[in-house]
Short mmCIF file of C-alpha atoms and ligand atoms in Angstrom, two decimals:
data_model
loop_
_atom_site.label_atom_id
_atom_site.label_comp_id
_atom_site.label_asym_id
_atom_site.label_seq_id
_atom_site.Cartn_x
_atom_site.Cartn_y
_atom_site.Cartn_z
CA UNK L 1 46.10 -8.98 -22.36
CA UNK L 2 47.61 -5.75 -21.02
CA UNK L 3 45.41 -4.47 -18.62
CA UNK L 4 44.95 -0.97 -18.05
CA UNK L 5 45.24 -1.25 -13.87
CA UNK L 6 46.95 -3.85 -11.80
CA UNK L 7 45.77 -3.85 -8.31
CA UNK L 8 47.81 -5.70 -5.34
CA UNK L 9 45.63 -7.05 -2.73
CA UNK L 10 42.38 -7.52 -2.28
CA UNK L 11 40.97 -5.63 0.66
CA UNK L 12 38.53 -2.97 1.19
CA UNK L 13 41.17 -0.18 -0.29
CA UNK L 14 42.04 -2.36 -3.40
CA UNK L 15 38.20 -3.30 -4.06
CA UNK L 16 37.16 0.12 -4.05
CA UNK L 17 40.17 1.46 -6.32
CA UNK L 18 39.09 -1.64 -8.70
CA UNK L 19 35.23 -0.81 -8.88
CA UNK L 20 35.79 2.87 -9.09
CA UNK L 21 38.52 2.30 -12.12
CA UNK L 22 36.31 -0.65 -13.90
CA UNK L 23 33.63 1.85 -13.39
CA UNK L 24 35.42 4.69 -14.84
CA UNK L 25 35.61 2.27 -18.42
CA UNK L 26 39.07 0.81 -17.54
CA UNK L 27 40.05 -2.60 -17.22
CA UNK L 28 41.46 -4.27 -13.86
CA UNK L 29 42.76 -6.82 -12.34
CA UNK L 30 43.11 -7.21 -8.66
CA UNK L 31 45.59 -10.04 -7.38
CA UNK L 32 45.95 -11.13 -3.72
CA UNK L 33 47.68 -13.50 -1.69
CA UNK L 34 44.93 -15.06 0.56
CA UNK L 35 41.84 -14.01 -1.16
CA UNK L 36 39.12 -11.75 -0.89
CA UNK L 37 38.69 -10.06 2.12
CA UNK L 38 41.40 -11.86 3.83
CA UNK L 39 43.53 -9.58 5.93
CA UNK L 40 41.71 -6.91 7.76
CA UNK L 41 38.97 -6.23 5.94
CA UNK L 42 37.46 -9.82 6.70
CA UNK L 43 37.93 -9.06 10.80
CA UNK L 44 36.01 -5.76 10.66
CA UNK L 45 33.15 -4.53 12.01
CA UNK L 46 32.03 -3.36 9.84
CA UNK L 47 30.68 -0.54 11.62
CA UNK L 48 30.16 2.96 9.64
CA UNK L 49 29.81 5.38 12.42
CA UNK L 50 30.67 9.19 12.86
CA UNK L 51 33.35 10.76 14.51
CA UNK L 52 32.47 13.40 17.16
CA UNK L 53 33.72 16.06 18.75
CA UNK L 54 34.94 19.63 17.75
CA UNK L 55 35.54 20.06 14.31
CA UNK L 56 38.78 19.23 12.51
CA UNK L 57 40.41 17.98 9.43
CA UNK L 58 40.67 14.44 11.20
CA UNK L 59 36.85 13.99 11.48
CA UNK L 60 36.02 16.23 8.55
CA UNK L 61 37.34 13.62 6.48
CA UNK L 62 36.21 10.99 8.25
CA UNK L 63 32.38 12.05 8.49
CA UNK L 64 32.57 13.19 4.61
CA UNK L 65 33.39 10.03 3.89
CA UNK L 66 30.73 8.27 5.83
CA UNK L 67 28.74 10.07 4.05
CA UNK L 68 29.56 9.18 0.60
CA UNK L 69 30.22 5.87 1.61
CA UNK L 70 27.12 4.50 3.39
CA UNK L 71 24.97 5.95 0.57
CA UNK L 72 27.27 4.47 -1.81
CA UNK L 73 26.94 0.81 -0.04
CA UNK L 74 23.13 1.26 0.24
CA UNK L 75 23.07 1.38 -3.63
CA UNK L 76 25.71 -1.19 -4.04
CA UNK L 77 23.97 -3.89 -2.08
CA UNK L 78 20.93 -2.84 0.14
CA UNK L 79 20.64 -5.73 1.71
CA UNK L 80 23.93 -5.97 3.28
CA UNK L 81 23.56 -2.86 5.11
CA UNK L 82 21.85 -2.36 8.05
CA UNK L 83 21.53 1.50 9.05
CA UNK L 84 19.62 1.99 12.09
CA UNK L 85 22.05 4.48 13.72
CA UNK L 86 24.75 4.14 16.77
CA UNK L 87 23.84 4.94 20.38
CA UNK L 88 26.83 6.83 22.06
CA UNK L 89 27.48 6.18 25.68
CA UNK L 90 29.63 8.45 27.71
CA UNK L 91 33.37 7.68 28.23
CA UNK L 92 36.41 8.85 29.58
CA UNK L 93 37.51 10.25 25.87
CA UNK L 94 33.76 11.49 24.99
CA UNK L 95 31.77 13.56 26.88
CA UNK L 96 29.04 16.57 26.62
CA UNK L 97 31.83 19.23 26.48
CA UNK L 98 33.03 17.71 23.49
CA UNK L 99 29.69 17.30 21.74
CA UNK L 100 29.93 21.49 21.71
CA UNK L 101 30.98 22.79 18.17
CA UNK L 102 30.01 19.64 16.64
CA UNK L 103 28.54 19.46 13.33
CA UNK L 104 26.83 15.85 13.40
CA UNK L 105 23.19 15.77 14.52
CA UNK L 106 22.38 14.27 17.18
CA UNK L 107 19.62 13.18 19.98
CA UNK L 108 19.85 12.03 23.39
CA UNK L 109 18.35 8.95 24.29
CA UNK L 110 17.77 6.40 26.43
CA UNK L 111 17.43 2.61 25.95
CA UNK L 112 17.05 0.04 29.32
CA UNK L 113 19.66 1.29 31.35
CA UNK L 114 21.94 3.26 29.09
CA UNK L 115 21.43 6.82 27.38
CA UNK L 116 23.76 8.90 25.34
CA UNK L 117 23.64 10.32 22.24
CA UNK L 118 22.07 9.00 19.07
CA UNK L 119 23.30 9.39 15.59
CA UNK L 120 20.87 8.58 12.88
CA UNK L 121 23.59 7.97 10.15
CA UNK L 122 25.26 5.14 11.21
CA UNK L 123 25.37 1.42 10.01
CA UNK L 124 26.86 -2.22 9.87
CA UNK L 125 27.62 -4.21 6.70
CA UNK L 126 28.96 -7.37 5.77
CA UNK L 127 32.83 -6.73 4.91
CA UNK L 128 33.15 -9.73 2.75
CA UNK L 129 29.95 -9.53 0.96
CA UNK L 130 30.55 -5.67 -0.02
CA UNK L 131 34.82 -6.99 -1.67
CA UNK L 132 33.48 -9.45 -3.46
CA UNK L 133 30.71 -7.61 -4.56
CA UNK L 134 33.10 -4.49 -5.63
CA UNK L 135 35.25 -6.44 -7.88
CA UNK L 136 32.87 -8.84 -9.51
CA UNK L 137 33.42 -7.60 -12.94
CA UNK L 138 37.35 -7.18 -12.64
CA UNK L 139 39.32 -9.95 -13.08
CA UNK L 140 40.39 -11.81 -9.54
CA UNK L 141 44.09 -14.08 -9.37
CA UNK L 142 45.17 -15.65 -6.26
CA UNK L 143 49.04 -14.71 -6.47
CA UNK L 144 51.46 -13.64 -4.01
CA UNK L 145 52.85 -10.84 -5.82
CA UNK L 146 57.21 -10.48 -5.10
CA UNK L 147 58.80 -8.94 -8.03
CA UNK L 148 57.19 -5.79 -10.48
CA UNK L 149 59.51 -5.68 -12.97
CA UNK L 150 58.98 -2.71 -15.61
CA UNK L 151 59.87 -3.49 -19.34
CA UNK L 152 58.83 -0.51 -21.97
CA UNK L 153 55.98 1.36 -20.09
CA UNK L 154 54.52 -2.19 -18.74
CA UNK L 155 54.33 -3.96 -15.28
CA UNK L 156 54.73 -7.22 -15.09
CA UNK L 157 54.31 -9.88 -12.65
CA UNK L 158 54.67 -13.37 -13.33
CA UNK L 159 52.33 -13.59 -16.27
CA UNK L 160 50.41 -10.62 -15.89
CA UNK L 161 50.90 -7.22 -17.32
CA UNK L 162 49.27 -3.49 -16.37
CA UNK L 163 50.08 -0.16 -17.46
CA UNK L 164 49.30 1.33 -13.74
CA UNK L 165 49.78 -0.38 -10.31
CA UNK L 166 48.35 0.26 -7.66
CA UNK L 167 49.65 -0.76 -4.13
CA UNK L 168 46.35 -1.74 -1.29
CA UNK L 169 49.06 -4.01 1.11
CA UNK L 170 47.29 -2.87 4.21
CA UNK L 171 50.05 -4.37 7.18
CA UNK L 172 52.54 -6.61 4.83
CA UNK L 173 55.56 -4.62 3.59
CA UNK L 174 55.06 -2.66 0.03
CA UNK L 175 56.71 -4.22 -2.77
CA UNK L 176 57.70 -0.64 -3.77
CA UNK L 177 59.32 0.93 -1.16
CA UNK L 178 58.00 4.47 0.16
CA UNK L 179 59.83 4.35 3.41
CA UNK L 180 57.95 7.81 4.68
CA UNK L 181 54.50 5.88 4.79
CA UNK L 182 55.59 4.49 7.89
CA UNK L 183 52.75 1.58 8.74
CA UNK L 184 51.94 0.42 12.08
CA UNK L 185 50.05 -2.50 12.32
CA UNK L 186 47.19 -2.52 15.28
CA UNK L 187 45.85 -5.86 15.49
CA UNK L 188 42.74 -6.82 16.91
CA UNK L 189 39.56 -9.40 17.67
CA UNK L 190 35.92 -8.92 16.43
CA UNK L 191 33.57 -11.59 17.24
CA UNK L 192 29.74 -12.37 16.03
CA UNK L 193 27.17 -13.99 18.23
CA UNK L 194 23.77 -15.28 18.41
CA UNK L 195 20.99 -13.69 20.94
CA UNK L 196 17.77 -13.86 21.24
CA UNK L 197 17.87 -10.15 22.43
CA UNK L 198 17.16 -7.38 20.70
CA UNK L 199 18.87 -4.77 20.00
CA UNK L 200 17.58 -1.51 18.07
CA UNK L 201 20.76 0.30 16.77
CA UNK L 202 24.41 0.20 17.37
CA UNK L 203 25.47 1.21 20.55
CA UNK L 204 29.18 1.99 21.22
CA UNK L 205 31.10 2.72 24.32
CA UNK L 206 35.06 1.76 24.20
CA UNK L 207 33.61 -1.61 21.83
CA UNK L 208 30.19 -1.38 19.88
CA UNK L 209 27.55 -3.87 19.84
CA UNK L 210 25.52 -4.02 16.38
CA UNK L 211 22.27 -4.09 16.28
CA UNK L 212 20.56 -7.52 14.49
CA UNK L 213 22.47 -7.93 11.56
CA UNK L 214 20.62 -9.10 8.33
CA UNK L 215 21.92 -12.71 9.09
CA UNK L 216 20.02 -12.83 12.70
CA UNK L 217 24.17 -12.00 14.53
CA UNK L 218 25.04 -9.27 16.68
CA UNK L 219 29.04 -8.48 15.81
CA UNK L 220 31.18 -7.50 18.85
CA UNK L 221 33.97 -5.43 18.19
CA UNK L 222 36.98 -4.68 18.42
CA UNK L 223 39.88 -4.88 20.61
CA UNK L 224 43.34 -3.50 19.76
CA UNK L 225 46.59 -4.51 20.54
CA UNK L 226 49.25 -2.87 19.00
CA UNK L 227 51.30 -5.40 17.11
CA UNK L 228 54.47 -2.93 17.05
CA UNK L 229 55.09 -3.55 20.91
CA UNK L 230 56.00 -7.61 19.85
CA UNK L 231 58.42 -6.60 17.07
CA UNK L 232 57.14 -8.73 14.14
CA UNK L 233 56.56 -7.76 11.13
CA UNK L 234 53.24 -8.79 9.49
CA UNK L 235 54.19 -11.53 7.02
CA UNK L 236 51.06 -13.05 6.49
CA UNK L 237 47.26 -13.01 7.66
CA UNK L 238 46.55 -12.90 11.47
CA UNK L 239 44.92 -16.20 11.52
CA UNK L 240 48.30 -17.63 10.46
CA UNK L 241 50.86 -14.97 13.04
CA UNK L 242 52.31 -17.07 15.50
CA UNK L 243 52.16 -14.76 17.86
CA UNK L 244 48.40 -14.51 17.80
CA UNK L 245 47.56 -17.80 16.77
CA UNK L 246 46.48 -18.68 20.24
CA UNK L 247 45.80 -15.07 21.60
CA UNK L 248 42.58 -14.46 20.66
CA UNK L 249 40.61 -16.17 24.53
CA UNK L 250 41.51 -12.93 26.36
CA UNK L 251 40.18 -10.87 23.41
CA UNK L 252 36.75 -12.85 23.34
CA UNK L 253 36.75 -12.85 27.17
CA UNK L 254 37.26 -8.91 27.59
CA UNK L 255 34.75 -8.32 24.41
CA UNK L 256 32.25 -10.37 26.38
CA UNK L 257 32.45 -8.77 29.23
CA UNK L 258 32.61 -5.23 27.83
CA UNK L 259 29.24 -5.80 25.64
CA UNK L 260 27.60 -7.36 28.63
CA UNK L 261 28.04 -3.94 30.45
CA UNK L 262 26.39 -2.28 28.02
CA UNK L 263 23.19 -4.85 27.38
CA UNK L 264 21.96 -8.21 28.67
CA UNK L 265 22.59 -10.27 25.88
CA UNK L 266 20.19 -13.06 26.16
CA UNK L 267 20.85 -16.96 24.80
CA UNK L 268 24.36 -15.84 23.74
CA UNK L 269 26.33 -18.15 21.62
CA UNK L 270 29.99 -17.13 20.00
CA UNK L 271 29.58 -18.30 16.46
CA UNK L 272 32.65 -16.70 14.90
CA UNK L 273 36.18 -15.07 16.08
CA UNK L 274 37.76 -12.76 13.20
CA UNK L 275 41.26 -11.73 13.90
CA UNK L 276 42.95 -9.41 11.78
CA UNK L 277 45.39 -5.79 11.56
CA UNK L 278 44.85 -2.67 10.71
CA UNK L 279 47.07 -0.70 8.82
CA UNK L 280 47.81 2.84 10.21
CA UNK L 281 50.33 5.40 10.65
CA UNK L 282 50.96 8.01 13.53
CA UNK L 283 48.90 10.57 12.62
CA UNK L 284 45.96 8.38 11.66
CA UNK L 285 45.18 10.29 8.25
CA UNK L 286 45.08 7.52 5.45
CA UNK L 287 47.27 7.62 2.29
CA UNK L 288 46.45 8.52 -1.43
CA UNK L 289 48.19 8.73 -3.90
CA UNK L 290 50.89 8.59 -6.21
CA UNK L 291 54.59 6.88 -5.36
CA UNK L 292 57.32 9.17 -4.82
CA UNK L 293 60.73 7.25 -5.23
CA UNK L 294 62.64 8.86 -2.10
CA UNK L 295 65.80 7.79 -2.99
CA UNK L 296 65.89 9.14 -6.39
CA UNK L 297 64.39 12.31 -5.20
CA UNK L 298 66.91 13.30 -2.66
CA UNK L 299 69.93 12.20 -4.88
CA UNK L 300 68.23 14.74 -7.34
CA UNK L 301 67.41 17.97 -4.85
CA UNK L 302 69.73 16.65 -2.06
CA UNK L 303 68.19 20.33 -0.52
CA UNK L 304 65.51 19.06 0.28
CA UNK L 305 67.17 17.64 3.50
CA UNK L 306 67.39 21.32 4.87
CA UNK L 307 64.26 22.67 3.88
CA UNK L 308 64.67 23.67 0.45
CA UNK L 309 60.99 24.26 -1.42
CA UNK L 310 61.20 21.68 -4.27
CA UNK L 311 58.06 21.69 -5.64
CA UNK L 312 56.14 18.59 -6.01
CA UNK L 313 55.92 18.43 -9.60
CA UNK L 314 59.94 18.18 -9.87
CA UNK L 315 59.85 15.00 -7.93
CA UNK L 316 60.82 11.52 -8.35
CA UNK L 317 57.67 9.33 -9.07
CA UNK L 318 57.88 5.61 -9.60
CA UNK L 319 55.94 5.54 -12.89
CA UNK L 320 51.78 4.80 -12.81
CA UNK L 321 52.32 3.65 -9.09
CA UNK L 322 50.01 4.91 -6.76
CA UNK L 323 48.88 3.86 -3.46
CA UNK L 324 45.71 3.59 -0.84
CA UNK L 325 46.84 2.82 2.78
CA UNK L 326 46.80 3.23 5.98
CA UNK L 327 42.68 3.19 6.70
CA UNK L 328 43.01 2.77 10.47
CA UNK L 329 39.88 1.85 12.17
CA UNK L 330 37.79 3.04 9.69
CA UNK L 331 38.41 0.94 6.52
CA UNK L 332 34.78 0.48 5.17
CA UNK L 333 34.09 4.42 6.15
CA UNK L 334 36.81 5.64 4.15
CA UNK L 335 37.28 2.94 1.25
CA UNK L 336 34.80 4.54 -1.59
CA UNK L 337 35.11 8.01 -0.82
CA UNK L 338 38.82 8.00 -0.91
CA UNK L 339 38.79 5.74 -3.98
CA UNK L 340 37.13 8.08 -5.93
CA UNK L 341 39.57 10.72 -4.90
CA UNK L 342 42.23 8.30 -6.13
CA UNK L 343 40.67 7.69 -9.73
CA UNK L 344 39.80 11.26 -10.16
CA UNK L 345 43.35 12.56 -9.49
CA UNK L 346 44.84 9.22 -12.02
CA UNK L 347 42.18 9.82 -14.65
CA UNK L 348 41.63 13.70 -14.57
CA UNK L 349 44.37 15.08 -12.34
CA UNK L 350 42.33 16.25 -9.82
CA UNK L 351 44.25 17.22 -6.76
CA UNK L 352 44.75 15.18 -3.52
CA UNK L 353 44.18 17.07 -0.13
CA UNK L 354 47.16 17.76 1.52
CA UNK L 355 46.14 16.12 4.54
CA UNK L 356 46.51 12.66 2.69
CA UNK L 357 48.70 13.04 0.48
CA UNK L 358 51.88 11.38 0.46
CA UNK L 359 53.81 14.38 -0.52
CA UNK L 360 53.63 15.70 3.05
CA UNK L 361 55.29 12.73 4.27
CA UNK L 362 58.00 12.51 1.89
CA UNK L 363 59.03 16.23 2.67
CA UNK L 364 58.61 15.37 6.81
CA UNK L 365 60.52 12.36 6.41
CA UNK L 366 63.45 13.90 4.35
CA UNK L 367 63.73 17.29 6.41
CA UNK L 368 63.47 15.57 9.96
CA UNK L 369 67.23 14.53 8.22
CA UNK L 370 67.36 11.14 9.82
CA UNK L 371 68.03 9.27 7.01
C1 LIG J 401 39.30 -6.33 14.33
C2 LIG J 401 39.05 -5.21 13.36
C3 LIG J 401 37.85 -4.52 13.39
C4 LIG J 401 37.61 -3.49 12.49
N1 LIG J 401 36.41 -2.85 12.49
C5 LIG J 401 36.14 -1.90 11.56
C6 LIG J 401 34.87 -1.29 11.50
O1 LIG J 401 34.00 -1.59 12.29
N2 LIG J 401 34.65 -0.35 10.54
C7 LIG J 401 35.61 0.00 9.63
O2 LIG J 401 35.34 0.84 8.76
N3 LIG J 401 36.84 -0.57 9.67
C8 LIG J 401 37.12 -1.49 10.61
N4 LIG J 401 38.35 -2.07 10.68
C9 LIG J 401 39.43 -1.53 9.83
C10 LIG J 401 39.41 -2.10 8.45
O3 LIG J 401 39.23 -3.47 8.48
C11 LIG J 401 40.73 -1.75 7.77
O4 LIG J 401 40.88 -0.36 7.73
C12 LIG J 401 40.73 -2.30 6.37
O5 LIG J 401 40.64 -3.69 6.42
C13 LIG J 401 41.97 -1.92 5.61
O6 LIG J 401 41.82 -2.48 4.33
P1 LIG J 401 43.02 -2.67 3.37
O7 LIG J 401 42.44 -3.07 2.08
O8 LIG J 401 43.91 -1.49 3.42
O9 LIG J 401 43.89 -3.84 4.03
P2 LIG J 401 43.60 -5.41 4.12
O10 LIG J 401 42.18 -5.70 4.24
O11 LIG J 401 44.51 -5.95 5.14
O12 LIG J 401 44.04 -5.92 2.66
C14 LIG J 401 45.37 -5.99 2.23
C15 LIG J 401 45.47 -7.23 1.36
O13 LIG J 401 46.69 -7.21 0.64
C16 LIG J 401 47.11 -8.54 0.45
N5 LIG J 401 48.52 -8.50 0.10
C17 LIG J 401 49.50 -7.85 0.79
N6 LIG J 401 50.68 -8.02 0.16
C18 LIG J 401 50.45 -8.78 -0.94
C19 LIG J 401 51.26 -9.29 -1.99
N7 LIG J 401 52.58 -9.07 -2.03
N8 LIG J 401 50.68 -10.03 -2.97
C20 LIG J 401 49.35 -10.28 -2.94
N9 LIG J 401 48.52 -9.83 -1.95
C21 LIG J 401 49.05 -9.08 -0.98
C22 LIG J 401 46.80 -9.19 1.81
O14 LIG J 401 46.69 -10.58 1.68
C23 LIG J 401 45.47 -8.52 2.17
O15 LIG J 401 44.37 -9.31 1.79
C24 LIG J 401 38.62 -3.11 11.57
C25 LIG J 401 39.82 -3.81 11.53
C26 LIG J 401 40.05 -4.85 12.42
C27 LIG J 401 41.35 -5.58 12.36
#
């Protein structure tokens, strides 16, 4: 069987790019090397919260996307989704000032000790539950894909074959190359205990607190480390890193003690430690889209290098590859809503905001003239 889509790695970015597309009438497969929900997606949250503060295109996006995403989950699976809303406590980074010019609702409240501001539309869901659920009528291989080799108009690897390819890697290097999507891996601990407290929403300070998940836990989460700083390259899942194999006390510890600031959690047992990294680059926008081929682009309009408009049409694309990276923080937030951007511009050419497209990069990356 030829299959119409080919979809590396199964994460919250390819899961959502496989429903929307098997959706859409198309058929898909989705490979990955570890399983479902194995790399970051199975350490988040998952919280879906909004992003305050003074309007931008940063949290424009990302509170568009909440939108479309927690109503889309809430059809999906309603029982895996727990909205009750996030309490925001004041920090250093978030205060009343910045609350001015903001277009999210919101009410101040108070609960025990603590009072900020409350945002109705916020929620937690079960990260693994919501992948598998995505891609349960695409086809699922556990394969470690290394070599797409491209013989009349078809991809193949090993024994599989796709018309269109599309790359959800998260942290471990591409097996295209697209050097100006430069990916920084942030790792980082989430943990889920028992209590026999209880807690009413999400509250969130530097970490948030859930409130009582559908399965009776409270998640913790997250800490962030980032990976960069130790010079390796993500190979593999975090679980598996050597360098964070036995790094994860100090997370628990600090995650702990941070919660416990924010409510007395009473009876509390750790029953799980999720480790995992999340994919971003520097300007924290994710990445949509379809595959420039650098190389064979600047060896075509060697101009480019010192500012000369080629337009985007005219360049070098790796044939029906296209890409969904670079989530951040905000993985389960973004995954559907930027999905169906990325099916609508494959299937009907619809066009990708600039702000995430990977067009911008390429032409950054070859004017700043470094390489
Ligand atoms: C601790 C932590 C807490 C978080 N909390 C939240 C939260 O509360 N809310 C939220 O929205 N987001 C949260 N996130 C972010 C979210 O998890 C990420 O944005 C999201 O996981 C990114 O998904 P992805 O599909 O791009 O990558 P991943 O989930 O990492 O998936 C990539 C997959 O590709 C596979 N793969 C890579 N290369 C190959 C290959 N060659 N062959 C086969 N398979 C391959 C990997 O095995 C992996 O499974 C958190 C992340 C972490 C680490």
């Amino acid at each position: 069987m030829i299959y119409d889509f080919l979809i590396i790695g199964a994460g919250v970015a390819g899961c959502n790019c496989a429903y929307a597309l098997n959706k859409a009438g198309k058929s898909v497969a989705i490979i990955d090397k570890e399983g479902v929900a194995k790399g970051g997606s199975g350490a988040a949250g998952a919280f879906l919260s909004p992003l305050a503060g003074k309007k931008n295109s940063y949290n424009s996006l990302v509170n568009n996307a909440l939108k479309y995403s927690i109503d889309f989950y809430e059809k999906l699976l309603p029982n895996y989704v727990t909205k009750k809303g996030v309490l925001r406590i004041q920090n250093d980074n978030f205060d009343e000032t910045k609350l001015k010019d903001n277009e999210i609702k919101f009410e101040y409240k108070k609960f025990n000790d603590i009072e900020g501001y409350f945002y109705k539309d916020a929620a937690i869901i079960n990260p693994s539950e919501i992948c598998n659920k995505l891609i349960e009528d695409c086809d699922f291989y556990l394969l470690d894909a290394q070599e797409l080799i491209f013989i009349n108009n078809i991809y193949h690897i090993k024994d599989l074959r796709a018309k269109n390819i599309i790359l959800t890697q998260g942290v471990s290097t591409p097996i295209i190359s697209y050097p100006y999507v430069k990916i920084s891996p942030i790792f980082g601990v989430k943990i889920d205990v028992k209590t026999s407290s209880i807690i009413p929403f999400n509250i969130h300070k530097s970490i948030s607190v859930s409130t009582n998940k559908k399965d009776g836990t409270v998640a913790i989460g997250a800490t962030s480390i980032n990976h960069v700083l130790e010079g390796i390259e993500c190979t593999t899942t975090c679980d598996k890193c050597m360098f964070l194999v036995n790094n994860d006390q100090e997370d628990v510890k600090s995650l702990l003690n941070q919660a416990n600031q924010l409510i007395d959690l009473k009876d509390l047992e750790v029953v799980k430690i999720y480790k995992g990294a999340r994919a971003t680059i520097k300007s924290y926008f994710p990445v949509v889209g379809k595959i420039i081929n650098y190389e064979n682009s600047i060896k075509k309009y060697p101009s480019i290098k010192n500012g000369a408009k080629i337009s985007s049409d005219l360049l070098e694309y790796y044939p029906n590859v296209y890409t969904l990276n670079a989530l951040g923080s905000r993985g389960f937030v973004f995954g559907p809503y930027l999905a169906k951007i990325l099916k609508d511009n494959i299937l009907n050419d619809a066009k990708i905001p600039k702000e995430i497209s990977l067009e911008k990069l390429f032409y950054k990356m070859a004017r700043s003239r470094k390489i």
